[in-house]
Short mmCIF file of C-alpha atoms in Angstrom, two decimals:
data_model
loop_
_atom_site.label_atom_id
_atom_site.label_comp_id
_atom_site.label_asym_id
_atom_site.label_seq_id
_atom_site.Cartn_x
_atom_site.Cartn_y
_atom_site.Cartn_z
CA MET A 1 127.68 120.47 96.60
CA ARG A 2 129.19 121.31 93.32
CA LYS A 3 131.89 118.64 94.15
CA LEU A 4 129.40 115.95 93.55
CA PHE A 5 129.60 116.70 89.89
CA LEU A 6 132.12 115.91 87.11
CA SER A 7 133.89 118.83 85.61
CA ILE A 8 132.25 120.00 82.27
CA LEU A 9 134.49 122.33 80.56
CA CYS A 10 132.20 122.80 77.43
CA ALA A 11 128.98 123.21 79.39
CA GLY A 12 129.88 126.54 80.83
CA GLY A 13 131.09 127.94 77.55
CA LEU A 14 127.82 127.25 75.95
CA CYS A 15 126.05 129.34 78.56
CA MET A 16 128.11 132.30 78.28
CA ILE A 17 126.66 133.07 74.67
CA VAL A 18 124.57 136.17 74.51
CA TYR A 19 121.15 134.92 74.14
CA ALA A 20 118.15 135.83 72.08
CA GLN A 21 114.94 134.27 73.32
CA ASP A 22 114.39 132.25 70.17
CA SER A 23 114.64 128.71 68.79
CA THR A 24 118.24 129.46 67.84
CA THR A 25 119.21 129.56 71.45
CA ALA A 26 116.93 126.58 72.14
CA ARG A 27 118.90 124.68 69.50
CA GLU A 28 122.17 125.22 71.23
CA HIS A 29 120.57 123.79 74.49
CA ILE A 30 119.09 120.83 72.74
CA LYS A 31 122.23 120.19 70.75
CA TYR A 32 124.33 119.78 73.89
CA LEU A 33 121.80 117.92 76.15
CA SER A 34 120.98 115.25 73.28
CA SER A 35 124.82 114.88 72.51
CA ARG A 36 126.67 111.65 72.76
CA GLU A 37 128.75 113.36 75.47
CA LEU A 38 125.78 113.13 77.81
CA HIS A 39 125.00 109.47 77.02
CA GLY A 40 121.06 109.78 76.96
CA ARG A 41 121.13 111.84 80.35
CA GLY A 42 120.74 108.61 82.55
CA ALA A 43 122.77 106.99 85.09
CA ALA A 44 125.29 105.49 82.61
CA TYR A 45 128.40 107.47 82.57
CA ASP A 46 126.79 110.02 84.86
CA GLY A 47 124.93 111.69 81.89
CA GLU A 48 122.11 112.78 84.13
CA HIS A 49 124.54 114.60 86.37
CA GLN A 50 126.39 116.34 83.48
CA ALA A 51 122.94 117.62 82.33
CA ALA A 52 122.04 118.98 85.74
CA GLU A 53 125.50 120.58 86.04
CA TYR A 54 124.86 122.30 82.49
CA ILE A 55 121.41 123.70 83.51
CA LEU A 56 122.70 124.84 87.05
CA LYS A 57 125.56 126.74 85.20
CA CYS A 58 123.00 128.23 82.75
CA LEU A 59 120.87 129.62 85.80
CA GLU A 60 123.98 130.95 87.41
CA ASP A 61 125.07 132.84 84.33
CA TYR A 62 121.59 134.24 83.84
CA GLY A 63 121.56 135.50 87.44
CA VAL A 64 118.57 133.32 88.47
CA GLU A 65 118.85 132.78 92.14
CA PRO A 66 118.51 129.36 93.87
CA LEU A 67 115.08 128.27 95.12
CA GLY A 68 116.47 127.41 98.40
CA GLU A 69 120.03 127.73 99.88
CA GLU A 70 121.35 126.13 96.64
CA TYR A 71 120.11 125.09 93.29
CA LEU A 72 119.95 121.28 93.99
CA GLN A 73 117.41 119.15 95.60
CA ILE A 74 118.78 115.69 96.18
CA TYR A 75 117.22 112.38 96.65
CA GLU A 76 118.54 108.84 96.12
CA LYS A 77 116.90 105.79 94.10
CA PRO A 78 118.40 102.84 92.61
CA ALA A 79 119.30 103.08 88.92
CA PHE A 80 120.70 100.69 86.25
CA ALA A 81 123.81 101.76 84.37
CA MET A 82 124.74 99.58 81.35
CA GLU A 83 128.32 100.73 80.43
CA GLY A 84 131.20 99.43 78.35
CA ASP A 85 130.79 96.87 75.46
CA VAL A 86 127.49 95.47 74.44
CA ILE A 87 128.08 92.53 72.18
CA GLY A 88 125.49 90.13 70.70
CA LYS A 89 125.97 87.24 68.33
CA ALA A 90 123.55 84.83 66.68
CA GLY A 91 124.88 81.52 65.25
CA GLY A 92 128.34 83.15 65.53
CA ARG A 93 127.28 86.31 63.50
CA LEU A 94 127.87 89.62 65.08
CA LEU A 95 124.74 91.62 65.51
CA VAL A 96 124.36 95.56 65.53
CA ALA A 97 123.44 96.71 69.00
CA GLY A 98 120.40 99.03 68.92
CA GLU A 99 119.23 98.04 65.53
CA ASP A 100 119.39 94.23 65.55
CA PHE A 101 118.59 93.90 69.39
CA ARG A 102 118.07 95.84 72.43
CA ILE A 103 118.36 94.74 75.96
CA MET A 104 115.77 96.12 78.33
CA PRO A 105 117.28 98.41 80.98
CA PHE A 106 116.55 96.27 83.89
CA SER A 107 118.08 93.08 82.49
CA LYS A 108 120.75 91.26 84.48
CA SER A 109 124.34 91.05 83.00
CA LEU A 110 124.99 88.23 80.48
CA ASN A 111 128.55 86.93 79.51
CA ASP A 112 128.35 83.91 77.63
CA LYS A 113 126.99 81.65 74.84
CA TYR A 114 123.39 80.59 75.67
CA ARG A 115 121.37 77.66 74.19
CA LEU A 116 118.29 78.82 72.46
CA ILE A 117 115.10 77.25 73.58
CA ARG A 118 112.28 78.05 71.20
CA ILE A 119 108.55 78.20 72.50
CA SER A 120 105.40 79.15 70.82
CA PRO A 121 103.01 81.92 72.06
CA ALA A 122 100.50 79.26 72.84
CA ASP A 123 103.15 77.63 75.19
CA LEU A 124 103.15 80.85 77.25
CA ILE A 125 99.52 80.60 78.24
CA ASP A 126 99.54 76.95 78.99
CA SER A 127 100.86 76.09 82.50
CA LYS A 128 101.40 72.42 81.68
CA LYS A 129 103.60 73.28 78.78
CA ILE A 130 105.67 75.57 80.94
CA ASN A 131 106.13 72.99 83.59
CA ASP A 132 107.07 70.44 80.94
CA ILE A 133 109.79 72.90 79.46
CA ASN A 134 111.16 73.51 82.97
CA LYS A 135 111.28 69.78 83.52
CA LYS A 136 112.77 68.85 80.07
CA TYR A 137 115.54 71.39 80.15
CA ALA A 138 116.20 71.53 83.83
CA ASP A 139 120.00 70.88 83.38
CA ILE A 140 120.64 73.52 80.78
CA LEU A 141 118.06 76.25 81.54
CA PRO A 142 120.32 78.45 83.67
CA GLN A 143 122.66 78.65 80.42
CA SER A 144 119.67 79.02 78.03
CA LEU A 145 117.62 81.88 76.65
CA ILE A 146 113.89 81.28 75.91
CA TYR A 147 112.93 82.55 72.49
CA ILE A 148 109.35 83.61 71.61
CA ASP A 149 108.48 84.74 68.09
CA ASN A 150 105.98 87.60 68.68
CA THR A 151 105.49 88.44 65.00
CA ASN A 152 102.31 87.30 63.32
CA VAL A 153 100.74 85.85 66.34
CA LYS A 154 97.26 84.71 65.94
CA PHE A 155 94.90 82.81 68.34
CA LYS A 156 91.54 81.38 67.34
CA LYS A 157 89.95 82.72 70.66
CA LYS A 158 89.91 86.24 71.79
CA LYS A 159 90.37 85.18 75.37
CA ASP A 160 93.53 83.35 74.54
CA GLU A 161 94.92 86.49 72.72
CA GLU A 162 94.33 88.39 75.89
CA LYS A 163 95.74 85.80 78.04
CA TYR A 164 98.91 85.87 75.87
CA LYS A 165 99.36 89.68 76.04
CA GLU A 166 98.98 89.64 79.76
CA ALA A 167 101.53 86.59 80.03
CA LEU A 168 103.98 88.53 77.80
CA ALA A 169 103.88 91.59 79.81
CA LYS A 170 104.25 89.65 83.11
CA ILE A 171 107.43 87.76 82.14
CA LYS A 172 109.31 91.26 81.97
CA PHE A 173 108.92 91.17 85.82
CA VAL A 174 108.76 87.48 86.67
CA SER A 175 109.40 84.79 84.46
CA PRO A 176 107.81 81.36 84.86
CA PHE A 177 111.01 79.67 83.35
CA LYS A 178 114.17 79.11 84.98
CA ALA A 179 116.26 80.35 82.12
CA ALA A 180 118.78 83.12 82.20
CA GLY A 181 116.32 85.30 80.26
CA ILE A 182 113.86 85.91 77.40
CA ILE A 183 114.34 86.88 73.72
CA GLU A 184 111.31 88.40 72.27
CA GLY A 185 111.30 88.31 68.28
CA VAL A 186 109.89 91.46 66.94
CA ASP A 187 109.32 93.03 63.50
CA LYS A 188 110.67 96.41 64.67
CA MET A 189 112.13 97.76 67.98
CA PRO A 190 109.63 98.75 70.62
CA THR A 191 110.09 101.84 72.58
CA TRP A 192 112.75 101.77 75.47
CA GLY A 193 111.29 102.58 78.92
CA LEU A 194 112.70 103.01 82.50
CA SER A 195 109.35 102.88 84.58
CA GLU A 196 109.72 100.35 87.27
CA THR A 197 113.26 99.69 86.60
CA HIS A 198 114.88 100.69 90.05
CA TYR A 199 114.86 97.33 91.68
CA LYS A 200 116.98 94.04 90.60
CA ARG A 201 115.47 91.30 88.56
CA ASN A 202 116.95 87.83 87.86
CA LEU A 203 116.42 87.76 84.21
CA ALA A 204 117.50 89.49 81.06
CA TYR A 205 114.98 90.57 78.53
CA ILE A 206 115.98 91.18 74.95
CA TYR A 207 114.10 92.41 72.03
CA MET A 208 115.58 91.00 68.69
CA LYS A 209 114.39 91.42 65.04
CA SER A 210 112.88 88.07 64.14
CA ASP A 211 114.60 87.77 60.87
CA ILE A 212 117.86 87.85 62.65
CA ILE A 213 117.64 84.27 64.06
CA THR A 214 117.43 81.48 61.34
CA ASP A 215 115.88 77.99 62.15
CA LYS A 216 119.41 76.64 62.12
CA ASP A 217 120.73 78.64 65.05
CA LYS A 218 121.18 76.66 68.06
CA SER A 219 122.65 79.34 70.37
CA VAL A 220 123.17 83.10 70.99
CA GLU A 221 126.09 84.98 72.62
CA PHE A 222 125.71 88.11 74.86
CA TYR A 223 128.54 89.89 76.55
CA TYR A 224 127.33 93.08 78.65
CA SER A 225 127.42 94.43 82.17
CA ASN A 226 124.47 96.03 83.89
CA LYS A 227 124.70 97.41 87.26
CA LEU A 228 122.04 98.46 89.81
CA THR A 229 123.35 100.96 92.28
CA GLU A 230 122.04 103.62 94.68
CA TYR A 231 122.15 106.74 92.59
CA LYS A 232 121.89 110.63 93.58
CA HIS A 233 119.40 112.27 91.68
CA PHE A 234 119.10 116.05 91.41
CA ASN A 235 116.19 118.47 90.95
CA VAL A 236 117.65 121.79 89.64
CA CYS A 237 115.51 124.63 91.16
CA GLY A 238 115.66 128.44 90.31
CA MET A 239 113.58 131.57 90.89
CA VAL A 240 113.21 135.01 89.76
CA PRO A 241 111.50 137.07 92.80
CA GLY A 242 108.39 138.88 91.98
CA THR A 243 108.34 142.72 92.09
CA GLU A 244 104.98 142.98 93.96
CA PHE A 245 104.11 139.67 95.34
CA PRO A 246 107.25 137.70 95.84
CA ASP A 247 105.51 135.12 98.15
CA GLN A 248 102.97 133.99 95.24
CA TYR A 249 104.47 131.75 92.61
CA ILE A 250 103.95 130.78 89.09
CA VAL A 251 105.85 127.57 88.39
CA LEU A 252 107.40 126.45 85.10
CA THR A 253 108.74 122.84 85.00
CA CYS A 254 110.29 120.32 82.74
CA HIS A 255 112.27 117.08 83.18
CA TYR A 256 115.95 116.96 82.04
CA ASP A 257 116.51 113.31 82.38
CA HIS A 258 116.06 110.60 79.47
CA LEU A 259 116.67 106.95 78.98
CA GLY A 260 120.46 106.95 79.18
CA ALA A 261 122.49 104.29 77.23
CA MET A 262 122.68 100.63 76.37
CA GLY A 263 126.41 100.47 76.63
CA ALA A 264 129.20 102.67 75.15
CA ASP A 265 127.75 102.78 71.54
CA VAL A 266 124.10 102.99 71.81
CA TYR A 267 122.41 105.97 73.52
CA PHE A 268 118.97 107.54 73.63
CA PRO A 269 119.55 111.38 72.71
CA GLY A 270 116.06 112.52 73.96
CA ALA A 271 115.99 115.71 71.88
CA HIS A 272 112.31 115.95 71.74
CA ASP A 273 111.67 114.25 75.02
CA ASN A 274 112.69 116.42 76.74
CA ALA A 275 115.72 118.42 75.76
CA SER A 276 113.39 120.71 73.97
CA GLY A 277 111.41 121.34 77.32
CA CYS A 278 114.54 122.14 79.12
CA ALA A 279 115.52 124.63 76.38
CA PHE A 280 112.22 126.19 76.52
CA VAL A 281 112.18 126.62 80.42
CA LEU A 282 115.81 127.84 80.30
CA ASN A 283 114.79 130.53 77.62
CA MET A 284 111.98 131.40 79.95
CA ALA A 285 114.27 131.84 83.06
CA ARG A 286 116.65 134.16 81.11
CA TYR A 287 113.64 136.26 79.76
CA PHE A 288 111.88 136.62 83.24
CA LYS A 289 115.31 137.63 84.91
CA GLU A 290 115.51 140.36 82.40
CA GLN A 291 111.80 141.28 82.63
CA PRO A 292 110.64 140.18 86.11
CA CYS A 293 106.92 139.82 86.78
CA LYS A 294 105.08 140.90 89.83
CA TYR A 295 104.81 137.30 90.88
CA SER A 296 107.70 135.13 91.46
CA VAL A 297 108.55 132.92 88.74
CA VAL A 298 109.94 129.43 89.72
CA PHE A 299 111.88 127.09 87.33
CA LEU A 300 112.23 123.39 88.23
CA PHE A 301 114.08 121.02 86.11
CA PHE A 302 113.22 117.48 87.38
CA SER A 303 115.28 114.32 87.16
CA GLY A 304 113.57 110.70 87.32
CA GLU A 305 110.71 111.49 85.11
CA GLU A 306 111.40 108.54 82.87
CA SER A 307 111.59 106.35 85.92
CA GLY A 308 108.16 107.06 87.14
CA LEU A 309 107.95 110.90 87.98
CA LEU A 310 110.46 110.42 90.86
CA GLY A 311 111.86 113.92 90.95
CA SER A 312 108.50 115.57 90.90
CA LYS A 313 107.04 113.23 93.39
CA HIS A 314 110.09 114.03 95.74
CA PHE A 315 109.57 117.77 95.31
CA THR A 316 105.89 117.59 96.22
CA GLU A 317 106.65 115.66 99.29
CA ASN A 318 109.62 118.01 100.19
CA PRO A 319 108.42 121.24 98.76
CA LEU A 320 110.99 124.24 98.77
CA ILE A 321 107.89 126.65 98.66
CA PRO A 322 104.47 126.42 100.18
CA LEU A 323 102.39 124.49 97.65
CA GLU A 324 99.43 126.62 98.63
CA ASN A 325 101.02 129.56 97.43
CA ILE A 326 101.43 128.45 93.75
CA LYS A 327 99.11 130.24 91.54
CA TYR A 328 99.49 127.64 88.89
CA LEU A 329 102.14 125.40 87.36
CA ILE A 330 102.87 124.71 83.67
CA ASN A 331 104.85 121.63 82.86
CA PHE A 332 106.61 121.64 79.40
CA ASP A 333 107.54 118.30 78.03
CA LEU A 334 107.86 117.18 74.09
CA LEU A 335 108.15 120.57 72.49
CA GLY A 336 110.19 119.87 69.36
CA GLY A 337 107.15 120.02 67.05
CA GLY A 338 103.97 122.01 66.96
CA ASP A 339 102.90 122.29 63.34
CA GLU A 340 99.46 121.12 64.20
CA GLY A 341 99.37 123.07 67.50
CA ILE A 342 99.41 122.25 71.16
CA MET A 343 97.77 120.02 73.75
CA LEU A 344 96.83 121.15 77.30
CA VAL A 345 96.60 118.03 79.70
CA ASN A 346 94.23 118.79 82.69
CA SER A 347 92.65 121.81 81.21
CA THR A 348 89.01 120.82 81.06
CA GLU A 349 87.89 122.17 84.44
CA GLY A 350 88.96 124.43 87.23
CA LYS A 351 92.18 126.55 86.85
CA GLY A 352 93.39 124.60 83.98
CA GLN A 353 90.12 125.50 81.99
CA GLU A 354 90.65 128.95 82.84
CA LEU A 355 94.39 128.84 81.62
CA TYR A 356 93.12 127.23 78.42
CA LYS A 357 90.59 129.95 77.81
CA ASN A 358 93.16 132.70 78.44
CA LEU A 359 95.58 131.12 76.00
CA MET A 360 92.89 130.81 73.44
CA ASP A 361 92.10 134.47 73.76
CA ILE A 362 95.83 135.33 73.41
CA ASN A 363 96.11 133.10 70.31
CA GLU A 364 93.04 134.56 68.77
CA ASP A 365 94.68 138.06 69.01
CA LEU A 366 98.22 137.16 68.04
CA GLN A 367 97.60 133.90 65.71
CA LEU A 368 100.70 132.03 67.19
CA VAL A 369 99.65 128.42 66.88
CA PRO A 370 97.23 126.46 64.73
CA LYS A 371 95.31 124.88 67.38
CA ILE A 372 95.10 124.83 71.20
CA ALA A 373 93.52 121.22 72.34
CA GLN A 374 92.42 120.12 75.64
CA ARG A 375 92.24 116.81 77.64
CA SER A 376 91.65 115.65 80.99
CA ASN A 377 94.41 114.95 83.66
CA ALA A 378 96.67 112.09 83.39
CA ALA A 379 99.76 110.74 85.23
CA ASN A 380 101.90 111.11 82.12
CA SER A 381 104.36 113.86 83.03
CA ASP A 382 105.58 115.98 86.05
CA HIS A 383 102.56 118.01 86.63
CA TYR A 384 100.75 115.00 88.00
CA PHE A 385 101.87 114.81 91.68
CA PHE A 386 101.32 118.53 91.83
CA THR A 387 97.61 118.00 90.96
CA GLN A 388 97.42 115.23 93.69
CA HIS A 389 98.41 118.08 96.25
CA LYS A 390 95.71 120.36 95.04
CA VAL A 391 98.18 122.51 93.01
CA PRO A 392 96.42 123.96 89.87
CA ALA A 393 98.78 122.48 87.12
CA ILE A 394 98.59 121.85 83.41
CA PHE A 395 101.09 119.96 81.02
CA MET A 396 101.69 121.22 77.59
CA TYR A 397 103.02 119.18 74.66
CA THR A 398 103.35 119.92 70.97
CA MET A 399 101.26 118.16 68.10
CA GLY A 400 102.66 117.37 64.67
CA GLY A 401 105.88 118.66 62.98
CA LYS A 402 109.20 116.76 62.52
CA VAL A 403 110.38 115.16 65.73
CA GLY A 404 112.37 111.95 66.23
CA GLY A 405 110.91 108.61 67.35
CA TYR A 406 109.49 108.41 70.91
CA HIS A 407 111.89 106.77 73.33
CA ASP A 408 114.09 105.79 70.34
CA ILE A 409 117.59 106.41 69.33
CA SER A 410 116.10 108.51 66.36
CA ASP A 411 115.09 111.26 68.79
CA THR A 412 118.02 113.59 67.75
CA ASN A 413 118.66 117.25 67.71
CA GLU A 414 118.55 116.79 63.81
CA ASN A 415 115.15 115.38 63.81
CA CYS A 416 113.59 118.06 66.06
CA SER A 417 112.17 120.94 63.65
CA LEU A 418 111.31 123.55 66.33
CA THR A 419 109.08 125.16 63.81
CA MET A 420 106.53 126.77 66.32
CA PHE A 421 108.96 127.07 69.23
CA ASP A 422 109.23 130.90 68.83
CA ASN A 423 105.50 131.39 68.70
CA ILE A 424 104.90 128.90 71.72
CA PHE A 425 107.39 130.95 73.65
CA LYS A 426 105.48 134.21 72.93
CA LEU A 427 101.99 132.44 73.77
CA PHE A 428 103.25 131.62 77.23
CA THR A 429 105.36 134.76 78.07
CA THR A 430 102.27 136.72 77.25
CA LEU A 431 100.06 134.50 79.45
CA ILE A 432 102.16 135.08 82.46
CA GLU A 433 102.76 138.70 81.93
CA LYS A 434 99.01 139.28 81.80
CA GLU A 435 98.47 137.55 85.12
CA ASP A 436 96.55 139.66 87.54
#
């Protein structure tokens, strides 16, 4: 199984450090997992596989045993990989990839100069206008890109504004134009996302700073390759057996994948999201190996979270332990901050509310975090599919503090403060050790 991976010389070395269970150790994990070497932990350049290998090696070095016969649970899903040079030009001027423009990860490859066809926001909700554009530019549309300036958009009627927002969302999936793609002019770059990207689409969708294109520009150029291939994803699964009840499980989860790369030079580091959660669960694994609980503690590092919770969904449909034997599950995602406290998703009723109350009691005694907040369940991280299988599960993320931009190239190790990391670690180890 290990032959599936690339050889990673430095990953093993990092895991041989003698660890303390603190934010210093976490920083080393986050630094490597969010490094350029891993290209954003996506399919491009096999960054996701390199991250999985690193986590697996850490678990081996700690002496944490595999959950099944081996550490890896494998599934396949199509994934896009944008590798190599990504070049964009407007009016012959070279643009800065990542800053001036961002190509959505599902976009088809482009490799030419394209005519710019400008339309207004109002055109997008007028079927007659769309038909007229398709007829007028029929001969050149395949070598053209539709440009919509989405800045300072105003409609007199509220219903037209809503129709426009709906139409703008739809063209990312199916464009009404027979052009090579769409360029959306924006004030600032929106977040990148991988959800619903594991199928082929016959268009490119590109965000571009609206002040990049001038009224004089008649064409743009884009040169990049984006391939959709069947991709092997790995869930990395370990366990420390319980001293009294080895067939009853406390499960700690996180996702290690992130958004990957937009070619050779632009990648999404994903330090806060979710190298920080991986570092937390790795520290938990080391801690509970050295100080076992009476219940077995399971550590699940999921892939495919950014693509629609694929890894956790696969695990719940192909569980390596009886789901009914899970006492509770805690999912850790977005742990880079915490100056304003922590949020517990799915903690307003049942076992989630009980865990919330237990954490509140511990925090009252030890004064570890400023606030513990609650909210109801949501399909926003890897706990969700477990709740759909009746597994008691909560999702914890930090609030406030210095962290990089969400789903942005600024989510770097340097922008992760980790100011509350040690205290949060103490809070949750205490919770687990107090379990009756």
